[in-house]
Short mmCIF file of C-alpha atoms and ligand atoms in Angstrom, two decimals:
data_model
loop_
_atom_site.label_atom_id
_atom_site.label_comp_id
_atom_site.label_asym_id
_atom_site.label_seq_id
_atom_site.Cartn_x
_atom_site.Cartn_y
_atom_site.Cartn_z
CA MET Y 284 -15.58 -19.60 -56.76
CA LYS Y 285 -16.74 -16.35 -58.28
CA LYS Y 286 -14.56 -13.30 -57.69
CA ASN Y 287 -17.25 -11.22 -55.91
CA VAL Y 288 -18.16 -14.11 -53.59
CA LEU Y 289 -14.51 -14.41 -52.66
CA LEU Y 290 -14.35 -10.67 -52.04
CA ALA Y 291 -17.44 -10.79 -49.88
CA LEU Y 292 -15.96 -13.66 -47.89
CA LEU Y 293 -12.70 -11.80 -47.41
CA ALA Y 294 -14.53 -8.68 -46.30
CA GLY Y 295 -16.49 -10.75 -43.81
CA MET Y 296 -13.29 -12.18 -42.39
CA MET Y 297 -11.83 -8.69 -42.05
CA VAL Y 298 -14.86 -7.52 -40.07
CA GLN Y 299 -14.56 -10.54 -37.80
CA LEU Y 300 -10.89 -9.94 -37.26
CA THR Y 301 -11.40 -6.31 -36.30
CA VAL Y 302 -14.22 -7.31 -34.00
CA SER Y 303 -12.18 -9.99 -32.27
CA CYS Y 304 -9.29 -7.54 -31.83
CA LYS Y 305 -11.66 -5.12 -30.18
CA THR Y 306 -13.35 -7.71 -27.98
CA ARG Y 307 -11.66 -7.41 -24.66
CA ILE Y 308 -12.01 -9.91 -21.89
CA PRO Y 309 -14.03 -8.21 -19.17
CA ALA Y 310 -12.07 -7.75 -16.00
CA ASP Y 311 -13.00 -6.04 -12.77
CA LEU Y 312 -10.46 -3.65 -11.29
CA THR Y 313 -12.31 -3.62 -7.97
CA LYS Y 314 -11.42 -7.31 -7.59
CA ALA Y 315 -7.69 -6.75 -7.94
CA ASN Y 316 -6.93 -7.82 -4.33
CA LEU Y 317 -4.76 -4.79 -3.83
CA ILE Y 318 -2.77 -4.48 -0.61
CA PRO Y 319 -2.62 -1.87 0.80
CA LYS Y 320 -6.19 -1.13 -0.18
CA PRO Y 321 -6.33 2.09 -2.25
CA VAL Y 322 -8.39 5.16 -1.42
CA THR Y 323 -10.63 4.87 -4.51
CA VAL Y 324 -10.95 2.27 -7.24
CA THR Y 325 -13.37 2.76 -10.14
CA ALA Y 326 -13.76 -0.12 -12.58
CA THR Y 327 -14.73 0.28 -16.23
CA GLY Y 328 -15.07 -3.43 -17.00
CA SER Y 329 -12.65 -4.02 -19.82
CA SER Y 330 -8.97 -4.74 -20.13
CA PHE Y 331 -5.67 -3.39 -21.39
CA GLU Y 332 -3.63 -5.94 -23.26
CA LEU Y 333 0.07 -6.12 -22.60
CA ASN Y 334 2.16 -7.87 -25.24
CA GLU Y 335 5.70 -7.88 -26.55
CA SER Y 336 5.18 -4.66 -28.49
CA THR Y 337 3.88 -2.66 -25.51
CA VAL Y 338 6.27 0.20 -24.68
CA VAL Y 339 7.01 1.82 -21.32
CA TYR Y 340 6.91 5.55 -22.09
CA VAL Y 341 8.52 7.97 -19.67
CA GLN Y 342 7.83 11.66 -19.81
CA GLU Y 343 11.09 13.37 -20.78
CA GLY Y 344 13.08 15.52 -18.39
CA SER Y 345 13.39 13.42 -15.24
CA GLU Y 346 16.26 11.06 -14.57
CA GLU Y 347 14.39 9.53 -11.63
CA LEU Y 348 11.36 8.83 -13.78
CA LYS Y 349 13.58 7.13 -16.35
CA GLN Y 350 14.96 4.87 -13.63
CA ILE Y 351 11.46 4.00 -12.47
CA GLY Y 352 10.51 3.25 -16.09
CA GLN Y 353 13.38 0.78 -16.35
CA LEU Y 354 12.39 -0.73 -13.02
CA LEU Y 355 8.82 -1.13 -14.29
CA ALA Y 356 10.09 -2.92 -17.40
CA ASP Y 357 12.23 -5.18 -15.20
CA GLU Y 358 9.31 -5.97 -12.90
CA ILE Y 359 7.04 -6.71 -15.88
CA LYS Y 360 9.72 -9.02 -17.22
CA ALA Y 361 9.84 -10.84 -13.87
CA ILE Y 362 6.04 -11.28 -13.78
CA THR Y 363 5.25 -11.93 -17.46
CA ASP Y 364 8.58 -12.72 -19.11
CA LEU Y 365 7.83 -9.98 -21.67
CA THR Y 366 10.71 -7.68 -22.54
CA LEU Y 367 9.36 -4.16 -22.96
CA LYS Y 368 11.19 -1.21 -24.48
CA VAL Y 369 11.58 1.91 -22.33
CA GLN Y 370 11.36 5.21 -24.22
CA THR Y 371 11.22 8.87 -23.21
CA THR Y 372 8.53 10.98 -24.80
CA ALA Y 373 7.23 14.54 -24.85
CA GLN Y 374 3.63 13.47 -25.36
CA ALA Y 375 1.25 10.95 -23.94
CA PRO Y 376 1.10 7.83 -26.13
CA LYS Y 377 -2.13 6.96 -27.96
CA ARG Y 378 -1.99 3.19 -27.74
CA ASN Y 379 -0.21 0.11 -26.44
CA GLY Y 380 1.85 1.99 -23.91
CA LEU Y 381 2.38 2.38 -20.21
CA PHE Y 382 3.02 6.07 -19.58
CA LEU Y 383 4.76 7.45 -16.47
CA THR Y 384 4.42 11.15 -15.84
CA ILE Y 385 4.95 13.74 -13.11
CA THR Y 386 2.22 16.37 -13.34
CA PRO Y 387 1.78 18.24 -10.08
CA GLU Y 388 -1.88 19.07 -10.42
CA ASN Y 389 -3.58 16.99 -7.74
CA THR Y 390 -2.81 18.41 -4.29
CA GLN Y 391 -5.00 15.83 -2.59
CA ILE Y 392 -2.57 12.97 -3.29
CA GLY Y 393 0.50 14.62 -1.73
CA THR Y 394 4.09 13.45 -2.14
CA GLU Y 395 3.49 9.70 -2.31
CA GLY Y 396 0.05 9.50 -3.89
CA TYR Y 397 -0.64 8.57 -7.51
CA ASP Y 398 -3.39 8.42 -10.08
CA LEU Y 399 -3.48 5.27 -12.22
CA MET Y 400 -5.73 5.27 -15.25
CA VAL Y 401 -6.09 2.06 -17.24
CA THR Y 402 -7.97 2.23 -20.54
CA GLU Y 403 -8.08 -0.34 -23.34
CA ASP Y 404 -5.39 1.68 -25.10
CA VAL Y 405 -3.03 3.15 -22.53
CA VAL Y 406 -2.04 2.81 -18.89
CA THR Y 407 -1.22 6.24 -17.42
CA LEU Y 408 0.47 6.61 -14.05
CA LYS Y 409 0.53 10.21 -12.80
CA ALA Y 410 1.93 11.64 -9.57
CA ASN Y 411 3.15 14.90 -8.10
CA GLN Y 412 6.59 13.44 -7.38
CA SER Y 413 8.66 10.44 -8.40
CA ALA Y 414 7.94 8.80 -5.02
CA GLY Y 415 4.27 8.67 -6.01
CA VAL Y 416 5.10 7.12 -9.36
CA PHE Y 417 7.13 4.48 -7.54
CA ARG Y 418 4.25 3.65 -5.18
CA GLY Y 419 1.89 3.46 -8.16
CA LEU Y 420 4.27 1.06 -9.88
CA GLN Y 421 3.64 -1.39 -7.03
CA THR Y 422 -0.08 -1.13 -7.76
CA ILE Y 423 0.52 -1.82 -11.47
CA LYS Y 424 2.42 -4.98 -10.49
CA GLN Y 425 -0.49 -6.18 -8.38
CA VAL Y 426 -3.13 -5.30 -11.00
CA LEU Y 427 -1.13 -7.26 -13.56
CA THR Y 428 -0.72 -10.20 -11.23
CA PHE Y 429 -4.31 -10.34 -10.01
CA THR Y 430 -6.49 -9.22 -12.94
CA ASN Y 431 -4.80 -11.12 -15.74
CA GLY Y 432 -7.74 -13.20 -16.90
CA ALA Y 433 -6.07 -14.03 -20.22
CA ASP Y 434 -6.31 -17.52 -21.60
CA PRO Y 435 -2.95 -19.08 -20.78
CA LYS Y 436 -2.88 -20.50 -24.36
CA GLN Y 437 -2.87 -16.92 -25.59
CA GLN Y 438 0.31 -16.01 -23.76
CA PRO Y 439 2.39 -13.93 -24.23
CA VAL Y 440 -0.66 -11.67 -23.81
CA TRP Y 441 -1.26 -10.25 -20.37
CA LEU Y 442 -4.29 -8.28 -19.28
CA MET Y 443 -4.87 -5.47 -16.81
CA ALA Y 444 -8.39 -4.56 -15.74
CA THR Y 445 -9.44 -1.06 -16.84
CA GLY Y 446 -10.49 1.74 -14.53
CA ASN Y 447 -9.04 4.42 -12.29
CA ILE Y 448 -7.22 4.27 -8.96
CA VAL Y 449 -6.58 7.43 -6.99
CA ASP Y 450 -4.51 6.63 -3.96
CA TYR Y 451 -2.41 8.19 -1.21
CA PRO Y 452 -1.19 7.15 2.25
CA GLU Y 453 -2.85 7.79 5.57
CA TYR Y 454 0.50 8.11 7.39
CA ALA Y 455 3.77 9.60 6.16
CA TYR Y 456 5.91 7.11 8.11
CA ARG Y 457 5.41 3.40 7.34
CA GLY Y 458 8.33 1.45 8.64
CA ALA Y 459 10.01 -1.81 9.44
CA MET Y 460 12.94 -2.34 11.79
CA LEU Y 461 15.64 -4.98 11.52
CA ASP Y 462 17.87 -5.74 14.49
CA VAL Y 463 21.27 -6.54 12.95
CA ALA Y 464 22.97 -6.41 16.36
CA ARG Y 465 21.70 -9.56 18.09
CA HIS Y 466 22.41 -11.48 14.90
CA PHE Y 467 24.20 -9.94 11.98
CA PHE Y 468 22.73 -10.07 8.46
CA GLU Y 469 24.62 -9.58 5.21
CA VAL Y 470 24.04 -6.68 2.79
CA LYS Y 471 22.29 -9.01 0.34
CA ASP Y 472 19.73 -9.99 2.98
CA VAL Y 473 19.00 -6.36 3.80
CA LYS Y 474 18.55 -5.65 0.09
CA ARG Y 475 16.11 -8.52 -0.33
CA LEU Y 476 14.13 -7.27 2.65
CA ILE Y 477 14.07 -3.77 1.10
CA ASP Y 478 12.67 -5.21 -2.14
CA LEU Y 479 9.92 -7.09 -0.35
CA LEU Y 480 8.98 -4.08 1.80
CA ALA Y 481 8.80 -1.82 -1.26
CA ASP Y 482 6.14 -4.12 -2.77
CA TYR Y 483 3.79 -3.08 0.03
CA LYS Y 484 4.59 0.65 -0.11
CA ILE Y 485 6.65 0.72 3.08
CA ASN Y 486 8.94 3.77 3.07
CA ILE Y 487 11.22 3.38 6.12
CA LEU Y 488 13.75 0.76 7.18
CA HIS Y 489 15.15 1.36 10.64
CA LEU Y 490 18.38 -0.57 11.30
CA HIS Y 491 19.18 -1.34 14.93
CA LEU Y 492 22.96 -1.12 14.51
CA SER Y 493 24.30 -1.57 18.01
CA ASP Y 494 23.41 -3.46 21.16
CA ASP Y 495 25.02 -5.44 23.97
CA GLN Y 496 25.82 -8.32 21.64
CA GLY Y 497 27.32 -6.44 18.73
CA TRP Y 498 28.38 -3.19 17.05
CA ARG Y 499 27.58 -3.36 13.33
CA ILE Y 500 28.65 -0.12 11.65
CA GLU Y 501 32.22 0.92 10.96
CA ILE Y 502 33.18 4.09 12.85
CA LYS Y 503 36.52 5.25 11.49
CA SER Y 504 37.45 7.32 14.56
CA TRP Y 505 36.70 4.41 16.96
CA PRO Y 506 37.81 1.33 14.98
CA LYS Y 507 37.70 -1.15 17.86
CA LEU Y 508 33.91 -0.82 17.98
CA THR Y 509 33.70 -3.19 15.05
CA ALA Y 510 37.08 -4.96 15.43
CA ILE Y 511 36.14 -6.08 18.94
CA GLY Y 512 32.47 -5.17 19.39
CA GLY Y 513 31.45 -6.55 16.01
CA SER Y 514 33.16 -9.91 16.45
CA THR Y 515 30.32 -11.94 17.93
CA GLU Y 516 26.53 -12.17 18.34
CA VAL Y 517 23.85 -13.99 20.33
CA GLY Y 518 24.89 -17.62 20.70
CA GLY Y 519 28.59 -16.84 20.09
CA GLY Y 520 28.61 -16.84 16.26
CA GLU Y 521 31.13 -14.70 14.42
CA GLY Y 522 28.96 -11.57 14.10
CA GLY Y 523 30.05 -9.04 11.51
CA PHE Y 524 29.58 -5.40 10.58
CA TYR Y 525 28.96 -3.10 7.62
CA THR Y 526 31.87 -1.05 6.34
CA GLN Y 527 30.86 2.52 5.61
CA GLU Y 528 31.02 1.67 1.90
CA GLN Y 529 28.61 -1.25 2.39
CA TYR Y 530 26.32 0.88 4.50
CA LYS Y 531 26.24 3.56 1.77
CA GLU Y 532 25.33 0.81 -0.69
CA ILE Y 533 22.34 -0.12 1.49
CA VAL Y 534 21.27 3.52 1.80
CA GLN Y 535 21.49 3.99 -1.98
CA TYR Y 536 19.65 0.73 -2.75
CA ALA Y 537 16.87 1.74 -0.40
CA LYS Y 538 16.74 5.26 -1.84
CA GLU Y 539 16.19 3.87 -5.33
CA ARG Y 540 13.15 2.10 -3.89
CA TYR Y 541 11.97 5.25 -2.09
CA ILE Y 542 12.80 3.82 1.31
CA THR Y 543 14.69 5.88 3.88
CA ILE Y 544 17.17 4.11 6.13
CA ILE Y 545 17.09 5.23 9.78
CA PRO Y 546 20.22 4.26 11.70
CA GLU Y 547 19.93 3.49 15.41
CA ILE Y 548 22.81 3.68 17.85
CA ASP Y 549 21.26 2.53 21.11
CA MET Y 550 22.43 4.34 24.29
CA PRO Y 551 23.19 4.76 27.16
CA GLY Y 552 22.05 1.16 27.84
CA HIS Y 553 22.36 -1.73 25.38
CA THR Y 554 26.02 -0.78 24.99
CA ASN Y 555 28.04 -3.78 26.19
CA ALA Y 556 29.70 -4.23 22.78
CA ALA Y 557 31.01 -0.63 22.88
CA LEU Y 558 32.01 -0.92 26.55
CA ALA Y 559 33.93 -4.13 25.78
CA SER Y 560 35.76 -2.38 22.93
CA TYR Y 561 36.88 0.74 24.87
CA PRO Y 562 37.60 0.51 28.63
CA GLU Y 563 37.50 4.34 28.94
CA LEU Y 564 33.75 4.34 28.28
CA ASN Y 565 33.24 2.50 31.59
CA CYS Y 566 33.12 4.38 34.92
CA ASN Y 567 35.65 1.92 36.38
CA ASN Y 568 37.84 1.97 33.24
CA LYS Y 569 37.50 -1.79 32.94
CA ALA Y 570 36.21 -3.35 29.76
CA PRO Y 571 33.59 -6.03 30.38
CA LYS Y 572 33.66 -9.28 28.39
CA LEU Y 573 31.78 -9.54 25.12
CA TYR Y 574 28.21 -10.71 25.67
CA THR Y 575 26.39 -13.40 23.68
CA GLY Y 576 23.30 -13.99 25.84
CA MET Y 577 19.81 -12.53 25.55
CA LYS Y 578 19.36 -10.48 28.73
CA VAL Y 579 18.64 -6.75 28.52
CA GLY Y 580 19.14 -3.77 30.82
CA PHE Y 581 22.54 -4.44 32.41
CA SER Y 582 24.93 -2.08 30.59
CA SER Y 583 25.44 1.69 30.55
CA LEU Y 584 27.87 4.19 29.10
CA CYS Y 585 29.51 6.24 31.87
CA THR Y 586 27.37 9.37 31.74
CA SER Y 587 29.64 11.42 34.04
CA LYS Y 588 32.74 11.23 31.83
CA GLU Y 589 33.50 13.80 29.12
CA ILE Y 590 35.04 11.11 26.90
CA THR Y 591 31.56 9.57 26.62
CA TYR Y 592 30.26 12.72 24.93
CA LYS Y 593 33.29 12.88 22.63
CA PHE Y 594 32.48 9.27 21.71
CA VAL Y 595 28.80 10.07 21.07
CA ASP Y 596 29.70 13.14 19.03
CA ASP Y 597 32.17 11.20 16.85
CA VAL Y 598 29.78 8.30 16.31
CA ILE Y 599 26.74 10.47 15.56
CA GLY Y 600 28.88 12.68 13.30
CA GLU Y 601 30.02 9.72 11.18
CA VAL Y 602 26.60 8.11 11.11
CA ALA Y 603 24.90 11.41 10.21
CA ALA Y 604 27.27 11.80 7.27
CA LEU Y 605 26.09 8.41 5.96
CA THR Y 606 22.43 9.25 6.43
CA ASP Y 607 20.32 10.91 3.74
CA GLY Y 608 17.09 10.97 5.74
CA PRO Y 609 16.26 13.51 8.45
CA TYR Y 610 16.37 11.12 11.43
CA ILE Y 611 18.86 9.44 13.73
CA HIS Y 612 17.56 7.02 16.34
CA ILE Y 613 19.41 7.14 19.64
CA GLY Y 614 17.64 4.23 21.36
CA GLY Y 615 17.28 5.12 25.04
CA ASP Y 616 15.28 1.99 25.97
CA GLU Y 617 15.68 -0.21 29.03
CA SER Y 618 18.55 1.79 30.53
CA HIS Y 619 18.03 0.07 33.87
CA ALA Y 620 21.72 0.37 34.74
CA THR Y 621 21.64 4.19 34.43
CA LYS Y 622 20.22 6.35 37.25
CA GLU Y 623 17.17 8.40 36.17
CA LYS Y 624 18.89 11.78 36.74
CA ASP Y 625 21.98 10.64 34.81
CA TYR Y 626 19.78 9.31 32.02
CA ILE Y 627 18.02 12.67 31.65
CA LYS Y 628 21.29 14.63 31.70
CA PHE Y 629 22.79 12.26 29.14
CA MET Y 630 19.80 12.33 26.80
CA ASN Y 631 19.61 16.13 26.91
CA ARG Y 632 23.20 16.34 25.71
CA VAL Y 633 22.75 13.62 23.09
CA GLN Y 634 19.72 15.44 21.71
CA ASP Y 635 21.86 18.53 21.16
CA ILE Y 636 24.60 16.48 19.52
CA VAL Y 637 22.11 14.97 17.05
CA LYS Y 638 20.79 18.45 16.27
CA ALA Y 639 24.32 19.82 15.82
CA HIS Y 640 24.82 17.20 13.12
CA GLY Y 641 21.72 18.39 11.32
CA LYS Y 642 19.39 15.54 12.23
CA THR Y 643 16.21 15.01 14.22
CA MET Y 644 16.23 12.62 17.14
CA ILE Y 645 14.03 9.54 17.46
CA GLY Y 646 14.08 7.63 20.74
CA TRP Y 647 12.18 4.71 22.29
CA ASP Y 648 9.36 5.88 24.53
CA GLU Y 649 11.51 6.14 27.72
CA VAL Y 650 13.31 9.08 26.14
CA ALA Y 651 10.23 11.25 26.83
CA HIS Y 652 11.58 11.60 30.41
CA ALA Y 653 14.38 13.82 29.13
CA ASP Y 654 13.79 17.49 28.24
CA ILE Y 655 12.97 16.63 24.68
CA LYS Y 656 12.35 19.34 22.09
CA PRO Y 657 9.00 19.46 20.28
CA GLU Y 658 10.58 18.20 17.05
CA ALA Y 659 11.77 14.98 18.74
CA ILE Y 660 10.03 11.74 17.77
CA ILE Y 661 8.99 9.15 20.34
CA GLN Y 662 8.70 5.50 19.36
CA TYR Y 663 5.97 3.93 21.47
CA TRP Y 664 6.60 0.26 22.21
CA ALA Y 665 5.72 -0.41 25.85
CA LYS Y 666 4.51 2.37 28.13
CA SER Y 667 1.62 4.59 27.07
CA LYS Y 668 2.51 6.91 29.96
CA ASN Y 669 5.86 7.61 28.31
CA ALA Y 670 4.32 8.21 24.91
CA LEU Y 671 1.75 10.59 26.43
CA LEU Y 672 4.52 12.45 28.22
CA GLY Y 673 6.24 12.85 24.85
CA VAL Y 674 3.05 14.16 23.27
CA GLU Y 675 2.65 16.68 26.10
CA LYS Y 676 6.12 17.93 25.25
CA GLY Y 677 5.05 18.40 21.63
CA ALA Y 678 6.63 15.28 20.13
CA LYS Y 679 5.07 13.10 17.47
CA VAL Y 680 4.78 9.38 17.97
CA ILE Y 681 5.72 6.34 15.90
CA MET Y 682 3.40 3.52 16.90
CA SER Y 683 5.14 0.18 17.47
CA PRO Y 684 2.92 -1.43 20.12
CA SER Y 685 4.62 -4.70 21.05
CA LYS Y 686 1.34 -6.63 21.36
CA GLN Y 687 0.41 -5.86 17.75
CA ALA Y 688 3.48 -4.68 15.87
CA TYR Y 689 6.39 -6.77 17.20
CA LEU Y 690 7.59 -9.13 14.52
CA ASP Y 691 9.70 -11.15 16.96
CA MET Y 692 6.64 -12.31 18.90
CA GLN Y 693 5.57 -15.88 18.16
CA TYR Y 694 2.42 -16.24 16.06
CA ASP Y 695 1.16 -18.87 18.49
CA SER Y 696 2.59 -21.27 21.04
CA THR Y 697 3.83 -23.61 18.30
CA THR Y 698 5.95 -21.06 16.41
CA HIS Y 699 9.51 -22.41 16.49
CA LEU Y 700 11.09 -18.94 16.50
CA GLY Y 701 10.48 -15.79 18.50
CA LEU Y 702 9.60 -14.71 22.01
CA HIS Y 703 6.24 -14.17 23.68
CA TRP Y 704 6.74 -11.70 26.50
CA ALA Y 705 4.19 -9.38 24.83
CA GLY Y 706 1.88 -12.28 23.92
CA TYR Y 707 1.27 -14.18 20.70
CA VAL Y 708 0.73 -12.03 17.63
CA GLU Y 709 -1.38 -13.89 15.07
CA LEU Y 710 -2.32 -12.09 11.86
CA ASP Y 711 -5.70 -10.85 13.13
CA GLN Y 712 -4.08 -9.44 16.26
CA ALA Y 713 -1.43 -7.75 14.10
CA TYR Y 714 -4.10 -6.26 11.79
CA ASN Y 715 -6.95 -5.25 14.06
CA TRP Y 716 -5.82 -1.97 15.57
CA ASP Y 717 -5.86 1.70 14.79
CA PRO Y 718 -2.73 3.81 15.45
CA ALA Y 719 -4.91 6.86 16.19
CA ASN Y 720 -7.11 5.02 18.66
CA LEU Y 721 -4.87 2.70 20.63
CA VAL Y 722 -3.60 4.90 23.43
CA GLU Y 723 -6.05 7.24 25.07
CA GLY Y 724 -4.82 10.79 24.56
CA ILE Y 725 -2.84 9.99 21.42
CA ASN Y 726 -4.79 11.02 18.35
CA LYS Y 727 -4.23 11.03 14.63
CA GLU Y 728 -2.49 14.42 14.67
CA ASN Y 729 0.07 13.12 17.20
CA VAL Y 730 0.94 10.05 15.14
CA LEU Y 731 3.73 10.20 12.56
CA GLY Y 732 3.12 6.62 11.53
CA VAL Y 733 3.71 2.96 12.30
CA GLU Y 734 6.74 0.70 12.48
CA SER Y 735 7.13 -3.05 12.89
CA PRO Y 736 10.34 -4.09 14.66
CA LEU Y 737 12.03 -7.45 14.14
CA TRP Y 738 14.33 -8.10 17.10
CA SER Y 739 16.73 -10.87 16.24
CA GLU Y 740 17.64 -12.74 19.42
CA THR Y 741 16.07 -15.91 17.95
CA VAL Y 742 16.34 -15.07 14.26
CA THR Y 743 19.56 -16.10 12.54
CA ASN Y 744 19.11 -16.08 8.75
CA MET Y 745 17.03 -14.71 5.86
CA ASP Y 746 14.59 -17.63 5.84
CA GLU Y 747 13.84 -16.96 9.49
CA ILE Y 748 13.54 -13.21 8.89
CA GLU Y 749 10.97 -13.90 6.16
CA TYR Y 750 9.02 -16.28 8.37
CA MET Y 751 8.61 -13.74 11.16
CA VAL Y 752 8.07 -10.71 8.91
CA PHE Y 753 5.70 -12.23 6.34
CA PRO Y 754 2.86 -12.00 6.07
CA ARG Y 755 2.45 -10.10 9.35
CA ILE Y 756 4.00 -6.88 8.04
CA ILE Y 757 1.67 -6.82 5.04
CA GLY Y 758 -1.14 -6.05 7.49
CA HIS Y 759 0.97 -3.35 9.11
CA ALA Y 760 1.68 -1.89 5.69
CA GLU Y 761 -2.07 -1.59 5.13
CA ILE Y 762 -2.55 0.00 8.57
CA GLY Y 763 0.01 2.66 7.62
CA TRP Y 764 -1.38 3.31 4.16
CA THR Y 765 -5.14 2.79 4.32
CA ALA Y 766 -7.55 4.87 6.40
CA VAL Y 767 -9.15 2.90 9.22
CA GLU Y 768 -12.68 3.34 7.85
CA ASN Y 769 -11.57 1.71 4.63
CA ARG Y 770 -10.23 -1.49 6.11
CA SER Y 771 -11.66 -4.63 7.66
CA TRP Y 772 -10.11 -7.95 8.69
CA GLU Y 773 -12.74 -9.99 6.83
CA ASP Y 774 -12.01 -8.22 3.57
CA TYR Y 775 -8.25 -8.12 4.18
CA LYS Y 776 -7.86 -11.83 4.81
CA VAL Y 777 -9.47 -12.69 1.46
CA ARG Y 778 -7.13 -10.31 -0.36
CA LEU Y 779 -4.12 -11.64 1.55
CA ALA Y 780 -5.06 -15.19 0.57
CA LYS Y 781 -4.43 -14.29 -3.09
CA HIS Y 782 -0.99 -12.90 -2.24
CA GLY Y 783 0.22 -16.30 -1.03
CA LYS Y 784 0.92 -17.52 -4.55
CA ARG Y 785 2.82 -14.38 -5.42
CA LEU Y 786 4.90 -14.58 -2.21
CA LYS Y 787 5.63 -18.20 -3.04
CA GLU Y 788 6.77 -17.25 -6.55
CA LEU Y 789 9.12 -14.72 -4.97
CA GLY Y 790 10.48 -17.50 -2.77
CA VAL Y 791 9.30 -15.88 0.45
CA ASN Y 792 9.28 -18.29 3.38
CA TYR Y 793 6.08 -16.88 4.86
CA TYR Y 794 3.98 -18.20 7.74
CA ALA Y 795 0.85 -19.86 6.29
CA SER Y 796 -1.49 -18.82 9.09
CA PRO Y 797 -4.56 -21.07 9.50
CA LEU Y 798 -6.66 -17.89 9.73
CA ILE Y 799 -6.20 -17.16 6.03
CA PRO Y 800 -8.10 -19.01 3.27
CA TRP Y 801 -4.95 -19.48 1.16
CA GLU Y 802 -5.57 -20.37 -2.47
CA ASN Y 803 -2.39 -22.29 -2.98
CA GLU Y 804 -2.85 -25.44 -0.90
CA ASP Y 805 0.83 -26.13 -0.64
CA ALA Y 806 1.60 -22.81 1.07
CA THR Y 807 4.68 -22.88 3.28
CA LYS Y 808 4.00 -24.62 6.56
C1 LIG Q 970 12.63 -5.19 24.11
S1 LIG Q 970 11.66 -3.00 22.36
C2 LIG Q 970 13.68 -4.47 23.59
C3 LIG Q 970 14.72 -5.14 22.81
C4 LIG Q 970 14.50 -6.62 22.76
C5 LIG Q 970 13.04 -6.92 22.58
C6 LIG Q 970 12.73 -8.37 22.42
C7 LIG Q 970 12.87 -2.34 22.94
C8 LIG Q 970 12.94 -0.93 22.74
N1 LIG Q 970 13.75 -3.10 23.63
O1 LIG Q 970 15.98 -4.84 23.33
O2 LIG Q 970 15.24 -7.14 21.71
O3 LIG Q 970 12.33 -6.41 23.68
O4 LIG Q 970 11.40 -8.56 22.09
#
């Protein structure tokens, strides 16, 4: 072959090579099946290619950002098996990088919002605060999972659809609650739940730490609370409790995932475990037996004794010291064994104790009967009259309507776990409601947010927790994050269907509702 022909051939090949490198597989960012649905998604129809030489760049100067960068690399490893380097930088990268940066320039997106820009060259995640970067990281995970149209033979190349997402939450408070009192759950279970909640941008985990059947948090000044009160649970199992060290570990783990732990010490009712541990907390000075049944409303602290307030002050003091968030939940529900006037007197004093320890009080809706201060938070679960009374007194409301938000309700009559006193809560029932339009007289400005409680009378292990929580809470997460005009059940159920495979990969024992057109046929039954 002549030399110039060879050269021409070579040149031709070079052109082809450059062309093929530049030819990106078209991908559509608007079809990323994101949950919660973002505020705005603009697609530009191409893709960013992630490969083993992609680097996670973190803008220098923030320790938190560095941690999120490492977390992003870890998450990418879990999804793609690619090991990416994490590097701090002073400047935005030009190519083949994911860039995390805090640049407080967009006031619209607030503390948890983010701006994600995906071009063929660089993925840039911007936010005003590290919390926003963390929420945006969840979106990156989903974009990677759901827009990777790469030819599997081409792996290890992963694609992300190009475009721009600007996103921020509708409500500041998006919570879940786990009852660790009726049945006790180990630290590792709580951590796994935290991980799964973080995926859907939930930012609160409320732990129901005490009830008739068990006391689950070490109180150093009242050690019998756990020694005696923590020794059993519903059904008579061995119960358990968190040492303060373990509890701190949970708080820290949650904090790293931008989730605030809210501790609840339920009183004056739901206190049999405490009353069984210390006879002096009873009006007759006699300790009742430990309780392992499922009834509610039979116990009460003795509201006329001074020792009761010393007890409350000690407990709240120790719990407040373990709490990094602004709130302490003092229960106050179903105190049927406490006279109304005693209940009000008691709650008024407890409110002051919480305040004296530097925290804001949250109580179940009954607490609105006390002389609550305007900064108090009412958690609506049963009686709209109570919630309205709270609003009249200036309080904000957390919406946990039992008919829609209770994770311990059966999905339907065949669900082998759960209760149904509030009805059956299938996924459409759980999704189709608006926190600002559920109770007449309670409007958007009165609502702090939403919370989904899992009571654990019938739930005994992590598999069962997952079955009751997932996928119901994913709908609640969208209610908390996405404005009502931006969501619809028809659209949501198609997006949720795609998440089945991902949940399965994560080993989540979710309920494969017949209402969802799951893509993976062998979804958990
Ligand atoms: C009512 S909701 C309760 C709990 C039970 C739950 C069972 C609330 C504030 N109190 O004590 O565990 O029902 O669904």
